[in-house]
């Protein structure tokens, strides 16, 4: 924070974007060193609500479906998702150096 006004704004409105990004990076850093699937699963159960876990899992399902060649409309029908969410997943999957693509490659190896 640069000044007292910024600090008060953060206290009133929650964590700053910088704090949130640092927290997210910290979680990623911690998970990168864990080689225990059950521990990560248990951590996610603690961290996310059941609804958040369903959304998280649904997003991964849609990426796998896009990769299989399933049409966006079929995915929307199959999983009850909006076309906007599916389009976003498709765009991310098709980006150069896509993290989605890299994870799918890890899954198939």
mmCIF file of N, CA, C and O in Angstrom, residues 47-109:
data_model
loop_
_atom_site.group_PDB
_atom_site.id
_atom_site.type_symbol
_atom_site.label_atom_id
_atom_site.label_comp_id
_atom_site.label_asym_id
_atom_site.label_seq_id
_atom_site.Cartn_x
_atom_site.Cartn_y
_atom_site.Cartn_z
ATOM 1 N N UNK A 47 -10.676 -25.898 0.979
ATOM 2 C CA UNK A 47 -10.587 -24.562 0.389
ATOM 3 C C UNK A 47 -11.861 -24.139 -0.338
ATOM 4 O O UNK A 47 -12.276 -22.984 -0.247
ATOM 5 N N UNK A 48 -12.477 -25.074 -1.062
ATOM 6 C CA UNK A 48 -13.624 -24.753 -1.909
ATOM 7 C C UNK A 48 -14.921 -25.313 -1.330
ATOM 8 O O UNK A 48 -14.934 -26.400 -0.765
ATOM 9 N N UNK A 49 -16.010 -24.583 -1.536
ATOM 10 C CA UNK A 49 -17.328 -25.092 -1.170
ATOM 11 C C UNK A 49 -17.712 -26.196 -2.157
ATOM 12 O O UNK A 49 -17.125 -26.288 -3.247
ATOM 13 N N UNK A 50 -18.707 -27.013 -1.827
ATOM 14 C CA UNK A 50 -19.150 -28.023 -2.798
ATOM 15 C C UNK A 50 -19.536 -27.400 -4.153
ATOM 16 O O UNK A 50 -19.193 -27.960 -5.193
ATOM 17 N N UNK A 51 -20.197 -26.267 -4.131
ATOM 18 C CA UNK A 51 -20.576 -25.605 -5.394
ATOM 19 C C UNK A 51 -19.343 -25.151 -6.174
ATOM 20 O O UNK A 51 -19.294 -25.289 -7.399
ATOM 21 N N UNK A 52 -18.347 -24.631 -5.478
ATOM 22 C CA UNK A 52 -17.108 -24.203 -6.151
ATOM 23 C C UNK A 52 -16.374 -25.404 -6.733
ATOM 24 O O UNK A 52 -15.835 -25.333 -7.844
ATOM 25 N N UNK A 53 -16.362 -26.525 -6.009
ATOM 26 C CA UNK A 53 -15.719 -27.737 -6.518
ATOM 27 C C UNK A 53 -16.440 -28.265 -7.752
ATOM 28 O O UNK A 53 -15.802 -28.702 -8.718
ATOM 29 N N UNK A 54 -17.778 -28.202 -7.749
ATOM 30 C CA UNK A 54 -18.540 -28.621 -8.935
ATOM 31 C C UNK A 54 -18.192 -27.734 -10.130
ATOM 32 O O UNK A 54 -17.985 -28.230 -11.239
ATOM 33 N N UNK A 55 -18.122 -26.417 -9.905
ATOM 34 C CA UNK A 55 -17.793 -25.491 -10.986
ATOM 35 C C UNK A 55 -16.382 -25.753 -11.512
ATOM 36 O O UNK A 55 -16.149 -25.791 -12.715
ATOM 37 N N UNK A 56 -15.465 -25.960 -10.602
ATOM 38 C CA UNK A 56 -14.073 -26.258 -10.923
ATOM 39 C C UNK A 56 -14.003 -27.525 -11.791
ATOM 40 O O UNK A 56 -13.366 -27.541 -12.845
ATOM 41 N N UNK A 57 -14.670 -28.582 -11.354
ATOM 42 C CA UNK A 57 -14.675 -29.853 -12.080
ATOM 43 C C UNK A 57 -15.379 -29.717 -13.427
ATOM 44 O O UNK A 57 -14.922 -30.286 -14.435
ATOM 45 N N UNK A 58 -16.489 -28.972 -13.468
ATOM 46 C CA UNK A 58 -17.206 -28.746 -14.725
ATOM 47 C C UNK A 58 -16.326 -28.051 -15.756
ATOM 48 O O UNK A 58 -16.361 -28.387 -16.940
ATOM 49 N N UNK A 59 -15.547 -27.088 -15.317
ATOM 50 C CA UNK A 59 -14.671 -26.368 -16.246
ATOM 51 C C UNK A 59 -13.638 -27.313 -16.852
ATOM 52 O O UNK A 59 -13.314 -27.225 -18.028
ATOM 53 N N UNK A 60 -13.102 -28.218 -16.037
ATOM 54 C CA UNK A 60 -12.134 -29.175 -16.562
ATOM 55 C C UNK A 60 -12.825 -30.160 -17.502
ATOM 56 O O UNK A 60 -12.273 -30.515 -18.553
ATOM 57 N N UNK A 61 -14.048 -30.589 -17.167
ATOM 58 C CA UNK A 61 -14.799 -31.473 -18.065
ATOM 59 C C UNK A 61 -15.021 -30.818 -19.425
ATOM 60 O O UNK A 61 -14.860 -31.463 -20.462
ATOM 61 N N UNK A 62 -15.362 -29.534 -19.416
ATOM 62 C CA UNK A 62 -15.628 -28.873 -20.697
ATOM 63 C C UNK A 62 -14.363 -28.769 -21.535
ATOM 64 O O UNK A 62 -14.410 -28.927 -22.753
ATOM 65 N N UNK A 63 -13.213 -28.538 -20.897
ATOM 66 C CA UNK A 63 -11.954 -28.474 -21.641
ATOM 67 C C UNK A 63 -11.666 -29.828 -22.294
ATOM 68 O O UNK A 63 -11.288 -29.895 -23.465
ATOM 69 N N UNK A 64 -11.882 -30.910 -21.555
ATOM 70 C CA UNK A 64 -11.652 -32.240 -22.117
ATOM 71 C C UNK A 64 -12.623 -32.536 -23.250
ATOM 72 O O UNK A 64 -12.240 -33.148 -24.258
ATOM 73 N N UNK A 65 -13.859 -32.083 -23.110
ATOM 74 C CA UNK A 65 -14.850 -32.284 -24.178
ATOM 75 C C UNK A 65 -14.487 -31.488 -25.438
ATOM 76 O O UNK A 65 -14.598 -31.999 -26.545
ATOM 77 N N UNK A 66 -14.043 -30.257 -25.258
ATOM 78 C CA UNK A 66 -13.616 -29.445 -26.406
ATOM 79 C C UNK A 66 -12.463 -30.150 -27.112
ATOM 80 O O UNK A 66 -12.431 -30.245 -28.342
ATOM 81 N N UNK A 67 -11.524 -30.650 -26.333
ATOM 82 C CA UNK A 67 -10.369 -31.343 -26.897
ATOM 83 C C UNK A 67 -10.779 -32.582 -27.677
ATOM 84 O O UNK A 67 -10.150 -32.928 -28.672
ATOM 85 N N UNK A 68 -11.844 -33.256 -27.234
ATOM 86 C CA UNK A 68 -12.335 -34.448 -27.938
ATOM 87 C C UNK A 68 -13.075 -34.089 -29.222
ATOM 88 O O UNK A 68 -13.408 -34.966 -30.008
ATOM 89 N N UNK A 69 -13.378 -32.792 -29.403
ATOM 90 C CA UNK A 69 -14.084 -32.375 -30.606
ATOM 91 C C UNK A 69 -15.581 -32.224 -30.420
ATOM 92 O O UNK A 69 -16.309 -31.993 -31.395
ATOM 93 N N UNK A 70 -16.065 -32.331 -29.198
ATOM 94 C CA UNK A 70 -17.484 -32.135 -28.921
ATOM 95 C C UNK A 70 -17.837 -30.687 -29.210
ATOM 96 O O UNK A 70 -17.089 -29.770 -28.867
ATOM 97 N N UNK A 71 -18.958 -30.459 -29.869
ATOM 98 C CA UNK A 71 -19.352 -29.092 -30.205
ATOM 99 C C UNK A 71 -19.741 -28.327 -28.938
ATOM 100 O O UNK A 71 -20.136 -28.928 -27.934
ATOM 101 N N UNK A 72 -19.647 -27.011 -29.042
ATOM 102 C CA UNK A 72 -20.001 -26.174 -27.894
ATOM 103 C C UNK A 72 -21.457 -26.357 -27.502
ATOM 104 O O UNK A 72 -21.784 -26.409 -26.319
ATOM 105 N N UNK A 73 -22.330 -26.473 -28.455
ATOM 106 C CA UNK A 73 -23.754 -26.661 -28.138
ATOM 107 C C UNK A 73 -24.005 -28.006 -27.445
ATOM 108 O O UNK A 73 -24.807 -28.100 -26.534
ATOM 109 N N UNK A 74 -23.287 -29.048 -27.886
ATOM 110 C CA UNK A 74 -23.416 -30.350 -27.224
ATOM 111 C C UNK A 74 -22.929 -30.271 -25.778
ATOM 112 O O UNK A 74 -23.550 -30.836 -24.875
ATOM 113 N N UNK A 75 -21.815 -29.570 -25.569
ATOM 114 C CA UNK A 75 -21.276 -29.413 -24.214
ATOM 115 C C UNK A 75 -22.264 -28.646 -23.344
ATOM 116 O O UNK A 75 -22.518 -29.018 -22.199
ATOM 117 N N UNK A 76 -22.845 -27.582 -23.903
ATOM 118 C CA UNK A 76 -23.822 -26.777 -23.157
ATOM 119 C C UNK A 76 -24.990 -27.645 -22.721
ATOM 120 O O UNK A 76 -25.441 -27.568 -21.576
ATOM 121 N N UNK A 77 -25.481 -28.472 -23.635
ATOM 122 C CA UNK A 77 -26.606 -29.360 -23.314
ATOM 123 C C UNK A 77 -26.202 -30.423 -22.299
ATOM 124 O O UNK A 77 -26.909 -30.670 -21.327
ATOM 125 N N UNK A 78 -25.059 -31.025 -22.516
ATOM 126 C CA UNK A 78 -24.598 -32.135 -21.689
ATOM 127 C C UNK A 78 -24.341 -31.723 -20.239
ATOM 128 O O UNK A 78 -24.683 -32.451 -19.311
ATOM 129 N N UNK A 79 -23.754 -30.533 -20.041
ATOM 130 C CA UNK A 79 -23.352 -30.110 -18.701
ATOM 131 C C UNK A 79 -24.126 -28.911 -18.166
ATOM 132 O O UNK A 79 -23.850 -28.438 -17.070
ATOM 133 N N UNK A 80 -25.089 -28.403 -18.935
ATOM 134 C CA UNK A 80 -25.878 -27.260 -18.484
ATOM 135 C C UNK A 80 -25.048 -25.993 -18.320
ATOM 136 O O UNK A 80 -25.265 -25.233 -17.380
ATOM 137 N N UNK A 81 -24.112 -25.792 -19.224
ATOM 138 C CA UNK A 81 -23.218 -24.635 -19.152
ATOM 139 C C UNK A 81 -23.606 -23.592 -20.184
ATOM 140 O O UNK A 81 -24.179 -23.913 -21.216
ATOM 141 N N UNK A 82 -23.208 -22.358 -19.900
ATOM 142 C CA UNK A 82 -23.456 -21.283 -20.863
ATOM 143 C C UNK A 82 -22.444 -21.365 -21.996
ATOM 144 O O UNK A 82 -21.306 -21.813 -21.802
ATOM 145 N N UNK A 83 -22.873 -20.926 -23.169
ATOM 146 C CA UNK A 83 -21.967 -20.905 -24.310
ATOM 147 C C UNK A 83 -20.796 -19.954 -24.068
ATOM 148 O O UNK A 83 -19.696 -20.190 -24.562
ATOM 149 N N UNK A 84 -21.019 -18.896 -23.300
ATOM 150 C CA UNK A 84 -19.931 -17.941 -22.989
ATOM 151 C C UNK A 84 -18.804 -18.642 -22.231
ATOM 152 O O UNK A 84 -17.621 -18.448 -22.538
ATOM 153 N N UNK A 85 -19.155 -19.436 -21.250
ATOM 154 C CA UNK A 85 -18.149 -20.148 -20.453
ATOM 155 C C UNK A 85 -17.399 -21.146 -21.328
ATOM 156 O O UNK A 85 -16.179 -21.287 -21.236
ATOM 157 N N UNK A 86 -18.134 -21.816 -22.210
ATOM 158 C CA UNK A 86 -17.526 -22.809 -23.092
ATOM 159 C C UNK A 86 -16.612 -22.127 -24.108
ATOM 160 O O UNK A 86 -15.503 -22.593 -24.367
ATOM 161 N N UNK A 87 -17.056 -21.005 -24.648
ATOM 162 C CA UNK A 87 -16.243 -20.246 -25.601
ATOM 163 C C UNK A 87 -14.945 -19.790 -24.950
ATOM 164 O O UNK A 87 -13.874 -19.861 -25.549
ATOM 165 N N UNK A 88 -15.027 -19.345 -23.713
ATOM 166 C CA UNK A 88 -13.826 -18.923 -22.989
ATOM 167 C C UNK A 88 -12.860 -20.097 -22.851
ATOM 168 O O UNK A 88 -11.662 -19.975 -23.092
ATOM 169 N N UNK A 89 -13.383 -21.259 -22.477
ATOM 170 C CA UNK A 89 -12.534 -22.446 -22.356
ATOM 171 C C UNK A 89 -11.893 -22.813 -23.679
ATOM 172 O O UNK A 89 -10.716 -23.166 -23.736
ATOM 173 N N UNK A 90 -12.651 -22.704 -24.757
ATOM 174 C CA UNK A 90 -12.144 -23.006 -26.088
ATOM 175 C C UNK A 90 -11.028 -22.041 -26.480
ATOM 176 O O UNK A 90 -9.992 -22.452 -27.016
ATOM 177 N N UNK A 91 -11.234 -20.763 -26.203
ATOM 178 C CA UNK A 91 -10.200 -19.755 -26.516
ATOM 179 C C UNK A 91 -8.924 -20.042 -25.739
ATOM 180 O O UNK A 91 -7.825 -19.962 -26.277
ATOM 181 N N UNK A 92 -9.074 -20.361 -24.446
ATOM 182 C CA UNK A 92 -7.903 -20.654 -23.615
ATOM 183 C C UNK A 92 -7.167 -21.900 -24.134
ATOM 184 O O UNK A 92 -5.946 -21.931 -24.170
ATOM 185 N N UNK A 93 -7.919 -22.900 -24.523
ATOM 186 C CA UNK A 93 -7.324 -24.140 -25.025
ATOM 187 C C UNK A 93 -6.558 -23.905 -26.319
ATOM 188 O O UNK A 93 -5.526 -24.536 -26.563
ATOM 189 N N UNK A 94 -7.018 -22.974 -27.143
ATOM 190 C CA UNK A 94 -6.400 -22.733 -28.441
ATOM 191 C C UNK A 94 -5.299 -21.679 -28.430
ATOM 192 O O UNK A 94 -4.676 -21.437 -29.460
ATOM 193 N N UNK A 95 -5.038 -21.073 -27.280
ATOM 194 C CA UNK A 95 -3.954 -20.094 -27.189
ATOM 195 C C UNK A 95 -2.604 -20.785 -27.371
ATOM 196 O O UNK A 95 -2.434 -21.947 -26.996
ATOM 197 N N UNK A 96 -1.655 -20.028 -27.914
ATOM 198 C CA UNK A 96 -0.287 -20.536 -28.015
ATOM 199 C C UNK A 96 0.225 -20.796 -26.592
ATOM 200 O O UNK A 96 -0.002 -19.989 -25.699
ATOM 201 N N UNK A 97 0.885 -21.895 -26.388
ATOM 202 C CA UNK A 97 1.407 -22.285 -25.068
ATOM 203 C C UNK A 97 0.306 -22.390 -24.016
ATOM 204 O O UNK A 97 0.509 -22.054 -22.847
ATOM 205 N N UNK A 98 -0.869 -22.873 -24.415
ATOM 206 C CA UNK A 98 -2.011 -23.013 -23.517
ATOM 207 C C UNK A 98 -1.703 -23.944 -22.341
ATOM 208 O O UNK A 98 -1.243 -25.075 -22.528
ATOM 209 N N UNK A 99 -1.958 -23.450 -21.143
ATOM 210 C CA UNK A 99 -1.803 -24.289 -19.951
ATOM 211 C C UNK A 99 -2.805 -25.443 -19.998
ATOM 212 O O UNK A 99 -2.497 -26.554 -19.533
ATOM 213 N N UNK A 100 -3.988 -25.201 -20.556
ATOM 214 C CA UNK A 100 -4.962 -26.282 -20.705
ATOM 215 C C UNK A 100 -4.371 -27.388 -21.583
ATOM 216 O O UNK A 100 -4.456 -28.569 -21.260
ATOM 217 N N UNK A 101 -3.795 -26.997 -22.717
ATOM 218 C CA UNK A 101 -3.221 -27.976 -23.642
ATOM 219 C C UNK A 101 -2.115 -28.773 -22.943
ATOM 220 O O UNK A 101 -2.035 -29.996 -23.052
ATOM 221 N N UNK A 102 -1.260 -28.072 -22.207
ATOM 222 C CA UNK A 102 -0.156 -28.740 -21.508
ATOM 223 C C UNK A 102 -0.678 -29.728 -20.468
ATOM 224 O O UNK A 102 -0.128 -30.826 -20.305
ATOM 225 N N UNK A 103 -1.751 -29.362 -19.773
ATOM 226 C CA UNK A 103 -2.327 -30.283 -18.785
ATOM 227 C C UNK A 103 -2.954 -31.495 -19.476
ATOM 228 O O UNK A 103 -2.826 -32.624 -18.981
ATOM 229 N N UNK A 104 -3.605 -31.280 -20.605
ATOM 230 C CA UNK A 104 -4.188 -32.405 -21.352
ATOM 231 C C UNK A 104 -3.091 -33.344 -21.832
ATOM 232 O O UNK A 104 -3.267 -34.566 -21.817
ATOM 233 N N UNK A 105 -1.962 -32.793 -22.243
ATOM 234 C CA UNK A 105 -0.837 -33.623 -22.671
ATOM 235 C C UNK A 105 -0.309 -34.436 -21.495
ATOM 236 O O UNK A 105 0.028 -35.607 -21.661
ATOM 237 N N UNK A 106 -0.257 -33.840 -20.330
ATOM 238 C CA UNK A 106 0.184 -34.576 -19.126
ATOM 239 C C UNK A 106 -0.793 -35.695 -18.806
ATOM 240 O O UNK A 106 -0.403 -36.776 -18.386
ATOM 241 N N UNK A 107 -2.087 -35.409 -18.996
ATOM 242 C CA UNK A 107 -3.123 -36.394 -18.702
ATOM 243 C C UNK A 107 -2.981 -37.606 -19.616
ATOM 244 O O UNK A 107 -3.171 -38.750 -19.182
ATOM 245 N N UNK A 108 -2.647 -37.368 -20.881
ATOM 246 C CA UNK A 108 -2.577 -38.477 -21.840
ATOM 247 C C UNK A 108 -1.242 -39.210 -21.820
ATOM 248 O O UNK A 108 -1.109 -40.245 -22.443
ATOM 249 N N UNK A 109 -0.267 -38.681 -21.081
ATOM 250 C CA UNK A 109 1.051 -39.357 -21.059
ATOM 251 C C UNK A 109 1.182 -40.309 -19.890
ATOM 252 O O UNK A 109 0.401 -40.423 -19.015
#
